[in-house]
mmCIF file with all atom_site columns, C-alpha atoms in Angstrom:
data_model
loop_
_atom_site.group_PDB
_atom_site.id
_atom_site.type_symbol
_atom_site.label_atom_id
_atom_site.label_alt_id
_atom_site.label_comp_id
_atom_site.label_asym_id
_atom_site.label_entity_id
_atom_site.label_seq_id
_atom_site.pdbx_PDB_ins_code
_atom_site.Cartn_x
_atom_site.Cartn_y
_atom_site.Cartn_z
_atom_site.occupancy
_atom_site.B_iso_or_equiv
_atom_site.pdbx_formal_charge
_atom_site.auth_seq_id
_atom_site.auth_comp_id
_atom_site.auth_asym_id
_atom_site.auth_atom_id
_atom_site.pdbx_PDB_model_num
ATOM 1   C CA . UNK A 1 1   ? 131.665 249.295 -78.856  1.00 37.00 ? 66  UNK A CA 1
ATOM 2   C CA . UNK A 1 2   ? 128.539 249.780 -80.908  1.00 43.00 ? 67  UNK A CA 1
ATOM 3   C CA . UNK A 1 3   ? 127.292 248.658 -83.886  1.00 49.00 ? 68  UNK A CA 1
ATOM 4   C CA . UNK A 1 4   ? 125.882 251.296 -86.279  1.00 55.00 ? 69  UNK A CA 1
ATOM 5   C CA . UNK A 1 5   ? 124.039 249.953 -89.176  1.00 67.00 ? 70  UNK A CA 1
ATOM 6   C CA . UNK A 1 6   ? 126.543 247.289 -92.154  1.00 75.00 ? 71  UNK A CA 1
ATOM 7   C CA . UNK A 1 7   ? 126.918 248.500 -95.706  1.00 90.00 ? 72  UNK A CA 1
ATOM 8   C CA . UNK A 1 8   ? 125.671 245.588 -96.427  1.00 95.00 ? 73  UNK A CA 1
ATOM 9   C CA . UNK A 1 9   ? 122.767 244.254 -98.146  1.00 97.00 ? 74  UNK A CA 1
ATOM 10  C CA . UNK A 1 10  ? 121.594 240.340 -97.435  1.00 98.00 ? 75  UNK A CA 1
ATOM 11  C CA . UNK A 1 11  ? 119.861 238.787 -100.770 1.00 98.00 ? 76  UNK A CA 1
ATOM 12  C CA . UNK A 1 12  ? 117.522 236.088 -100.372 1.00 97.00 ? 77  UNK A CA 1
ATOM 13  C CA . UNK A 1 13  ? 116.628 234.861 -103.483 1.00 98.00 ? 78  UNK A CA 1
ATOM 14  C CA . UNK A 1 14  ? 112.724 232.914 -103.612 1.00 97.00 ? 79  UNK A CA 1
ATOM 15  C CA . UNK A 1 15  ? 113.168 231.612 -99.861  1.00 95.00 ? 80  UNK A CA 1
ATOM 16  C CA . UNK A 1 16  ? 111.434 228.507 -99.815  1.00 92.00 ? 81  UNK A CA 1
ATOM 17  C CA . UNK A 1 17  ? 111.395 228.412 -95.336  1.00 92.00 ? 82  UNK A CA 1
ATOM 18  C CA . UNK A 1 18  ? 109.263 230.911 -93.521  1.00 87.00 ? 83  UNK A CA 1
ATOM 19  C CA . UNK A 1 19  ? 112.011 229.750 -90.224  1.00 88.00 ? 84  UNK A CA 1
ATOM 20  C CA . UNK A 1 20  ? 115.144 230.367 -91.775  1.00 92.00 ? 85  UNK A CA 1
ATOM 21  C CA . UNK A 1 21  ? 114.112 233.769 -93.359  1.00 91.00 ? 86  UNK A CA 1
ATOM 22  C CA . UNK A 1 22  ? 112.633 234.642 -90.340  1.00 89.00 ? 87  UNK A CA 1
ATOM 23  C CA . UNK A 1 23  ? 116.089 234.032 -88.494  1.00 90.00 ? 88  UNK A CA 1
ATOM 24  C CA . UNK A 1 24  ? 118.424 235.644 -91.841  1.00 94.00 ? 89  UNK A CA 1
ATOM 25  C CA . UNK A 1 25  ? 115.793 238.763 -91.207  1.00 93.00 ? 90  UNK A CA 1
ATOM 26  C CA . UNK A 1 26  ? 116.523 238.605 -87.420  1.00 91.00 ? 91  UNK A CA 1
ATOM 27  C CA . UNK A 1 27  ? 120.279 238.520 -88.028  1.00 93.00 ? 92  UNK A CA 1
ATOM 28  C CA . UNK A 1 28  ? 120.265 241.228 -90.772  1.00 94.00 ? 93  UNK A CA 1
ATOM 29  C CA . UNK A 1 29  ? 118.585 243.383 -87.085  1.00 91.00 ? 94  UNK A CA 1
ATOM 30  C CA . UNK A 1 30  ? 121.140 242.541 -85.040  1.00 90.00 ? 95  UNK A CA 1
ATOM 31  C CA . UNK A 1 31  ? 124.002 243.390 -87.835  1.00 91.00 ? 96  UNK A CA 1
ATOM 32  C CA . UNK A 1 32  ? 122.394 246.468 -88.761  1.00 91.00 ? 97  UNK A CA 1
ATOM 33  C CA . UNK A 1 33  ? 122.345 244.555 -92.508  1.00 95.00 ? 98  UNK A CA 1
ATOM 34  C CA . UNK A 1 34  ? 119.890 245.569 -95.072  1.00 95.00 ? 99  UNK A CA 1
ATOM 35  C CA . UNK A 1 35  ? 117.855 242.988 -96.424  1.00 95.00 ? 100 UNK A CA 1
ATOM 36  C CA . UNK A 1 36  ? 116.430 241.927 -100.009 1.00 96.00 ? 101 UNK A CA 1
ATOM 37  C CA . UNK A 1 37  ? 114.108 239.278 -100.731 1.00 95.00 ? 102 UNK A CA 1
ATOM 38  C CA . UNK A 1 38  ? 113.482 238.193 -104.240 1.00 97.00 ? 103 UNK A CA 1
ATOM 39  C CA . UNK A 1 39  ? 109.847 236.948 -104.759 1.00 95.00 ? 104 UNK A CA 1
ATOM 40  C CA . UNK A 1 40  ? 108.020 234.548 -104.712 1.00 94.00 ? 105 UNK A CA 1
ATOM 41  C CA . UNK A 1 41  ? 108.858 233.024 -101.890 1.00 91.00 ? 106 UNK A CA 1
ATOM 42  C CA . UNK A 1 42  ? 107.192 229.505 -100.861 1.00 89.00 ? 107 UNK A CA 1
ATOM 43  C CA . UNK A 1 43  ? 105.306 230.994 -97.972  1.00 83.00 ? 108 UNK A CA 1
ATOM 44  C CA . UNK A 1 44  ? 103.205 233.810 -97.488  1.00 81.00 ? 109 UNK A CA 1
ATOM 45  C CA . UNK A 1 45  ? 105.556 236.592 -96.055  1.00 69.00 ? 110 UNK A CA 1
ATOM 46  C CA . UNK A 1 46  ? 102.749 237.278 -93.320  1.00 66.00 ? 111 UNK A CA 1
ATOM 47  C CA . UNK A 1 47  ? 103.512 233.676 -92.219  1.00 55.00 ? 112 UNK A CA 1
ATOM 48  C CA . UNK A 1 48  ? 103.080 232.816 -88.602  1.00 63.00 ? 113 UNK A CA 1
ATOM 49  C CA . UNK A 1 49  ? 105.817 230.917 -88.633  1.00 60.00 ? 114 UNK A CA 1
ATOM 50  C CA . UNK A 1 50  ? 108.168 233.411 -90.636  1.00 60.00 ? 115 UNK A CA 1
ATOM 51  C CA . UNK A 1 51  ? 106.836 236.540 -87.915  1.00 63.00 ? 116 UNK A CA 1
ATOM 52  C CA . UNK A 1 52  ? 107.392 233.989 -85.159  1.00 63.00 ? 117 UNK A CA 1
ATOM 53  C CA . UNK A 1 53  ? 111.323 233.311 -86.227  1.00 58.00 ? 118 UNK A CA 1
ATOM 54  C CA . UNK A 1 54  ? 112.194 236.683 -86.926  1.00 56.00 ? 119 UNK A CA 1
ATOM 55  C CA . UNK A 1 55  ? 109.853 237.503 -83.536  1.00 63.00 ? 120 UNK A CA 1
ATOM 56  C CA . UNK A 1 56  ? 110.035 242.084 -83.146  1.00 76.00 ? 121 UNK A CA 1
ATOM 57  C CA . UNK A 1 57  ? 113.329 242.144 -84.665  1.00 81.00 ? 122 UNK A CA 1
ATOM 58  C CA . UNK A 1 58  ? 111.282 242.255 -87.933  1.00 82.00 ? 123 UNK A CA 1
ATOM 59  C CA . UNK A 1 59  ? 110.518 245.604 -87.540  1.00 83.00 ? 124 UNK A CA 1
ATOM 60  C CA . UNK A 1 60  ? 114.571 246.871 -87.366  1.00 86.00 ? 125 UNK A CA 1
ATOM 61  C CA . UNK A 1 61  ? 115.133 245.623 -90.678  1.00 89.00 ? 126 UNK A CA 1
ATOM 62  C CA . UNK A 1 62  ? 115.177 247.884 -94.199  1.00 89.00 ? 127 UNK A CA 1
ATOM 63  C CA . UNK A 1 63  ? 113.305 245.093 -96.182  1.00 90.00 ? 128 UNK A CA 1
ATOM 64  C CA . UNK A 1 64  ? 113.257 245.803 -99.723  1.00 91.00 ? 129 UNK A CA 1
ATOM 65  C CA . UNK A 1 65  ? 110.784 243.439 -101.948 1.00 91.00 ? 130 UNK A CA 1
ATOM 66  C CA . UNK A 1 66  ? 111.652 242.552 -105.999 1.00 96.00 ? 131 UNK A CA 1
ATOM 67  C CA . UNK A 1 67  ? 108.920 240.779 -107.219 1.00 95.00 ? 132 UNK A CA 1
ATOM 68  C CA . UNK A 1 68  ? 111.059 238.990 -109.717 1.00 97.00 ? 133 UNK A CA 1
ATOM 69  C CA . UNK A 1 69  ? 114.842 238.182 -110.558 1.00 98.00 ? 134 UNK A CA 1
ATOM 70  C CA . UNK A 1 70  ? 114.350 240.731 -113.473 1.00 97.00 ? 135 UNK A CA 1
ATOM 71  C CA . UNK A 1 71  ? 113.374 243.414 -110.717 1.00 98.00 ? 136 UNK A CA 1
ATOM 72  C CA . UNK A 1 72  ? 115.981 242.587 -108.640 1.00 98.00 ? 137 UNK A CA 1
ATOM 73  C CA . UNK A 1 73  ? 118.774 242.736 -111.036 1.00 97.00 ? 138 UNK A CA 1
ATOM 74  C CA . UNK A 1 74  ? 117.804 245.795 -112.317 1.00 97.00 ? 139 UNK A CA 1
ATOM 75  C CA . UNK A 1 75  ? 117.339 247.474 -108.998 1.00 97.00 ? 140 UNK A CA 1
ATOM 76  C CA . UNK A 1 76  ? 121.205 246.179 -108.445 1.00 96.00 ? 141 UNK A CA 1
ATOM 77  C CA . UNK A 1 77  ? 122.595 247.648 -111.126 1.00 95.00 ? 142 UNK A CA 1
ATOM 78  C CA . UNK A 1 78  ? 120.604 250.977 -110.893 1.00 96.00 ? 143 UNK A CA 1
ATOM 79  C CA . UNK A 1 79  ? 122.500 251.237 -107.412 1.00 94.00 ? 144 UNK A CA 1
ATOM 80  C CA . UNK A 1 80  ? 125.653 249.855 -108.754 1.00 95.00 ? 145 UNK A CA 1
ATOM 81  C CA . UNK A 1 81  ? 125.800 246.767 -106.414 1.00 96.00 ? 146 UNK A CA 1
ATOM 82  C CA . UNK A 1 82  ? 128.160 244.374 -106.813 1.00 98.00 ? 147 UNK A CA 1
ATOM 83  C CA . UNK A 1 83  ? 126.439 240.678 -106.181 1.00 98.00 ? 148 UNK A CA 1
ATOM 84  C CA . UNK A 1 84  ? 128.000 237.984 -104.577 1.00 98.00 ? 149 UNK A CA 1
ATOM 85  C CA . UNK A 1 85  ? 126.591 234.675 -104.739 1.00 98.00 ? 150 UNK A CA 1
ATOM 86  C CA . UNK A 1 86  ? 127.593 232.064 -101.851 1.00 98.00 ? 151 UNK A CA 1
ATOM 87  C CA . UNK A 1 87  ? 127.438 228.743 -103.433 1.00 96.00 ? 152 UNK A CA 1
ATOM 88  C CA . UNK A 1 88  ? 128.591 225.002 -103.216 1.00 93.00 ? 153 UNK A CA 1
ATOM 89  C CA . UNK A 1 89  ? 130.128 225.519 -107.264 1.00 92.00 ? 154 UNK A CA 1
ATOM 90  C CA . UNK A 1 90  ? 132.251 228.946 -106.477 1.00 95.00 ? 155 UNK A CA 1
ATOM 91  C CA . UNK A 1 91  ? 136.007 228.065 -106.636 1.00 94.00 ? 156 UNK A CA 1
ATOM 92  C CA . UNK A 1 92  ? 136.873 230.961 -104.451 1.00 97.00 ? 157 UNK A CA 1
ATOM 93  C CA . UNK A 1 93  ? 136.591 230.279 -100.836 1.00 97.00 ? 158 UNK A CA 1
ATOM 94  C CA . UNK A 1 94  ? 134.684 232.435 -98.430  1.00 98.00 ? 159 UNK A CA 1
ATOM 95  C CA . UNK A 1 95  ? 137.951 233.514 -96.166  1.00 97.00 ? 160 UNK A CA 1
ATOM 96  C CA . UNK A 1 96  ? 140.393 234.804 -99.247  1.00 97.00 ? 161 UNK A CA 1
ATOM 97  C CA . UNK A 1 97  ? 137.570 236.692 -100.761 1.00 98.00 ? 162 UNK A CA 1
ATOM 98  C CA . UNK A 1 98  ? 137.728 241.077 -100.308 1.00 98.00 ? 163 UNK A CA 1
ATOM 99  C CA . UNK A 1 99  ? 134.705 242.092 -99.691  1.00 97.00 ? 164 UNK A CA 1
ATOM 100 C CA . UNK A 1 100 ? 133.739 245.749 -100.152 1.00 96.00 ? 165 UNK A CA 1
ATOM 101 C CA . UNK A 1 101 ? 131.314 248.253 -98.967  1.00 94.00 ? 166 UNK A CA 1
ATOM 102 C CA . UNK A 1 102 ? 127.740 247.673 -100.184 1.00 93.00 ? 167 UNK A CA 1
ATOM 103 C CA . UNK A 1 103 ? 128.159 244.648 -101.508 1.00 97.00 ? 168 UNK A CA 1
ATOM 104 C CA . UNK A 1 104 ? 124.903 242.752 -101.661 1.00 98.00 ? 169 UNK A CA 1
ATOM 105 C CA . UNK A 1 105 ? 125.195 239.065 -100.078 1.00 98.00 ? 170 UNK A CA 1
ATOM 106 C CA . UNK A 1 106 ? 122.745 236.579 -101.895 1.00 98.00 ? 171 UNK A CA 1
ATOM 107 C CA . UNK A 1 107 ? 121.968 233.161 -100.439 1.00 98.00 ? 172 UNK A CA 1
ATOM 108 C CA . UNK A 1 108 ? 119.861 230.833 -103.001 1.00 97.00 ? 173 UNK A CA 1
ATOM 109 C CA . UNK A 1 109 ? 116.526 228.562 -102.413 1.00 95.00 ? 174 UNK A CA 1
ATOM 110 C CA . UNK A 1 110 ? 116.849 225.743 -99.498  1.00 91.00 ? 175 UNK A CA 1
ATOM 111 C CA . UNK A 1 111 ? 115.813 223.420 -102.172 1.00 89.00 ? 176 UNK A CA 1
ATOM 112 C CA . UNK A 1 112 ? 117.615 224.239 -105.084 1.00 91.00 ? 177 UNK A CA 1
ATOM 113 C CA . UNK A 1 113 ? 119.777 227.072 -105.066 1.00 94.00 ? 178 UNK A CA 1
ATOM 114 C CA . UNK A 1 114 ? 119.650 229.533 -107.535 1.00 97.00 ? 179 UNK A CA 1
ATOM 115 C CA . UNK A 1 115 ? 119.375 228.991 -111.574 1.00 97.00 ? 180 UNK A CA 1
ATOM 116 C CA . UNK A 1 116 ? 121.932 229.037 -113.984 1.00 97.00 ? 181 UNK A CA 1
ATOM 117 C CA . UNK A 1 117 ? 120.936 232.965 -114.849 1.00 97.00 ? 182 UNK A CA 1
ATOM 118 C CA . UNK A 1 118 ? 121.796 234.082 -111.413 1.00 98.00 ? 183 UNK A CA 1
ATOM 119 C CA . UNK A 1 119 ? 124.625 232.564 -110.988 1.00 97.00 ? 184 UNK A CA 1
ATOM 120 C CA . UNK A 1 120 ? 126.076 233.546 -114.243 1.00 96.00 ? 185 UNK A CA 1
ATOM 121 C CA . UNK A 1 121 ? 125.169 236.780 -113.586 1.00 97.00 ? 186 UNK A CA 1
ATOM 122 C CA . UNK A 1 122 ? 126.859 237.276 -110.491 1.00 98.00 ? 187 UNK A CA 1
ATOM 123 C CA . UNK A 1 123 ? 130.175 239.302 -110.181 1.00 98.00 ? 188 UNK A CA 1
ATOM 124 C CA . UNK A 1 124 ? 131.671 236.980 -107.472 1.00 98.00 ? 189 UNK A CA 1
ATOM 125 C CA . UNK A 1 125 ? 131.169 233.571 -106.172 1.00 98.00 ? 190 UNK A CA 1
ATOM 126 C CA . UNK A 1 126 ? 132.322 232.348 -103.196 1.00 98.00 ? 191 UNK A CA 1
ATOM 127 C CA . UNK A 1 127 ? 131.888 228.924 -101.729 1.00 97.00 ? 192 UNK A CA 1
ATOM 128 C CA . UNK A 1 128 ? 132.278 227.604 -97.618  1.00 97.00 ? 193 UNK A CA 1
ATOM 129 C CA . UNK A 1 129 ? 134.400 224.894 -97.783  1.00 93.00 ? 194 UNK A CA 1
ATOM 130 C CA . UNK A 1 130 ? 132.716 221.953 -95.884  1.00 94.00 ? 195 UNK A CA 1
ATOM 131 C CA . UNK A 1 131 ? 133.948 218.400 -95.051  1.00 94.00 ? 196 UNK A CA 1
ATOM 132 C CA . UNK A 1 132 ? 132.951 215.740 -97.777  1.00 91.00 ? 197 UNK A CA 1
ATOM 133 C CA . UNK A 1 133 ? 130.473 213.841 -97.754  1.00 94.00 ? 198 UNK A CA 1
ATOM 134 C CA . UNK A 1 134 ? 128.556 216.838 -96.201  1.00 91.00 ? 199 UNK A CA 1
ATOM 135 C CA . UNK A 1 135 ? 126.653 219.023 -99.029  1.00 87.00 ? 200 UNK A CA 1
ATOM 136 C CA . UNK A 1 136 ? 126.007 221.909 -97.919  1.00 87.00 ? 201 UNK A CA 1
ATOM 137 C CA . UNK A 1 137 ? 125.691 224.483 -94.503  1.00 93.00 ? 202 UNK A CA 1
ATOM 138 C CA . UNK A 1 138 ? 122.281 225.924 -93.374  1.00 95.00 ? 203 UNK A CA 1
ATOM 139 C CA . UNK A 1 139 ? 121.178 228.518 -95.709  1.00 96.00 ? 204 UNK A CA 1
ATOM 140 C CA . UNK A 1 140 ? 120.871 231.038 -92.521  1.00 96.00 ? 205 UNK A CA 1
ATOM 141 C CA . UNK A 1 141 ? 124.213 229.502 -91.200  1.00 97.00 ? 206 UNK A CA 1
ATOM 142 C CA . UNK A 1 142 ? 125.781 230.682 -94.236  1.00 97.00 ? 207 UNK A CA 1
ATOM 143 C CA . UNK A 1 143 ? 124.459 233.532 -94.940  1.00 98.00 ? 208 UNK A CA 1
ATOM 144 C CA . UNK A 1 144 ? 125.916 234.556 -90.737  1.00 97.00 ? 209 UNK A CA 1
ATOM 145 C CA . UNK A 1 145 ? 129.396 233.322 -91.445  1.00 97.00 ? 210 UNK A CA 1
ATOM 146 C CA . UNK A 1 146 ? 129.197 235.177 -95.069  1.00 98.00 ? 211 UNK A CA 1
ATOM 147 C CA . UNK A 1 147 ? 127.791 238.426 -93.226  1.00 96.00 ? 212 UNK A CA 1
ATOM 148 C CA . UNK A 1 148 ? 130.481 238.321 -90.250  1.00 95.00 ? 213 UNK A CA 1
ATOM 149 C CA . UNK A 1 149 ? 132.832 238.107 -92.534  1.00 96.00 ? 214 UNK A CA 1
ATOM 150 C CA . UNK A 1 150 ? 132.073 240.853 -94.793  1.00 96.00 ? 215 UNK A CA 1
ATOM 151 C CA . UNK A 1 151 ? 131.658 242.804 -91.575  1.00 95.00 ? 216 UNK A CA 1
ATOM 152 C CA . UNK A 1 152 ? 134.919 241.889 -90.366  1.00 94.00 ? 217 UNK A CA 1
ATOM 153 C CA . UNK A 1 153 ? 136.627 243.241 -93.274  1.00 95.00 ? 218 UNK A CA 1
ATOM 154 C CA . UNK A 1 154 ? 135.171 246.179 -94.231  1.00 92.00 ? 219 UNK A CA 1
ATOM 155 C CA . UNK A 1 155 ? 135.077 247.758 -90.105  1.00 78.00 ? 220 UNK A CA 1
ATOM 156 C CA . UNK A 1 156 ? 137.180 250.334 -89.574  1.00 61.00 ? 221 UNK A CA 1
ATOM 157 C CA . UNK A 1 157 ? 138.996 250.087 -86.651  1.00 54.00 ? 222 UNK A CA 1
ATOM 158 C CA . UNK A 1 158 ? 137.465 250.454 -83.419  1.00 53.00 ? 223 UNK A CA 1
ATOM 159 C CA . UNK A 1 159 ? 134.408 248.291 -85.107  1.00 50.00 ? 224 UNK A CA 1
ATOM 160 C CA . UNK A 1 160 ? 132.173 250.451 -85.692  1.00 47.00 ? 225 UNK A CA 1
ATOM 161 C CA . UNK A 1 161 ? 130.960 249.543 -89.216  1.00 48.00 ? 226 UNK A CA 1
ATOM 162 C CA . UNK A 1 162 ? 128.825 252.762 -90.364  1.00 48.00 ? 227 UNK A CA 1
#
């Protein structure tokens, strides 16, 4: 079987972590996933650290840059994209939600998440459920069991996803 590129999009809004974006980036390569970032980030994106994590895979990845939140929304809705926020507040858990073609996938900062405005503005939230008295999952752990998901569902069958 072989993968052809996800109609997916991975959104990562003001990554604070040169590492993990570097390894969301690298999975977004292997999963044929495109990729947003949502500036400004809290490292420079020509980052040793950030090229380091993501290593060549960098370079098999449709990156597209938003300067702002306001750029980013309005890019989304331009392409009619429905957003789907993973958070720790969604009620709806990651497994009963339907995910559907071209849906873009947005993980928030490592520090703090996303604002109220984002989140808000989201058409979907969906949540991991984790084991109290545990807060949260990696950002880029997340964001892989959120994209495998997604990819799970909307395959045809014989898995090829394009």
């Amino acid at each position: 079987m072989i993968l052809s590129a996800a109609p997916l999009w991975l959104a990562l809004y003001e990554p604070d972590i040169a590492q993990n974006t570097g390894a969301m980036l690298r999975t977004c390569a292997c999963f044929g996933v495109r990729a947003a970032i949502i500036e400004p980030a809290g490292f420079p994106v020509s980052d040793r650290h950030f090229r380091r994590s993501g290593m060549d895979y960098l370079d098999h990845v449709d990156i597209e840059r938003h300067v702002s939140w306001r750029a980013f929304s309005q890019w989304r809705r331009t392409e009619a994209k429905r957003l789907v926020l993973l958070t720790t507040k969604a009620d709806e858990s990651l497994w009963d939600f339907a995910f559907q073609r071209n849906d873009v996938i947005m993980v928030g900062r490592e520090s703090a998440g996303v604002p109220q405005e984002v989140h808000d503005d989201a058409d979907a939230r969906v949540r991991i459920a984790i084991r109290p008295p545990m807060r949260s999952l990696n950002v880029g752990v997340a964001a892989a069991m959120a994209l495998g998901e997604a990819i799970r569902q909307i395959a045809p069958p014989g898995g090829a996803t394009g």
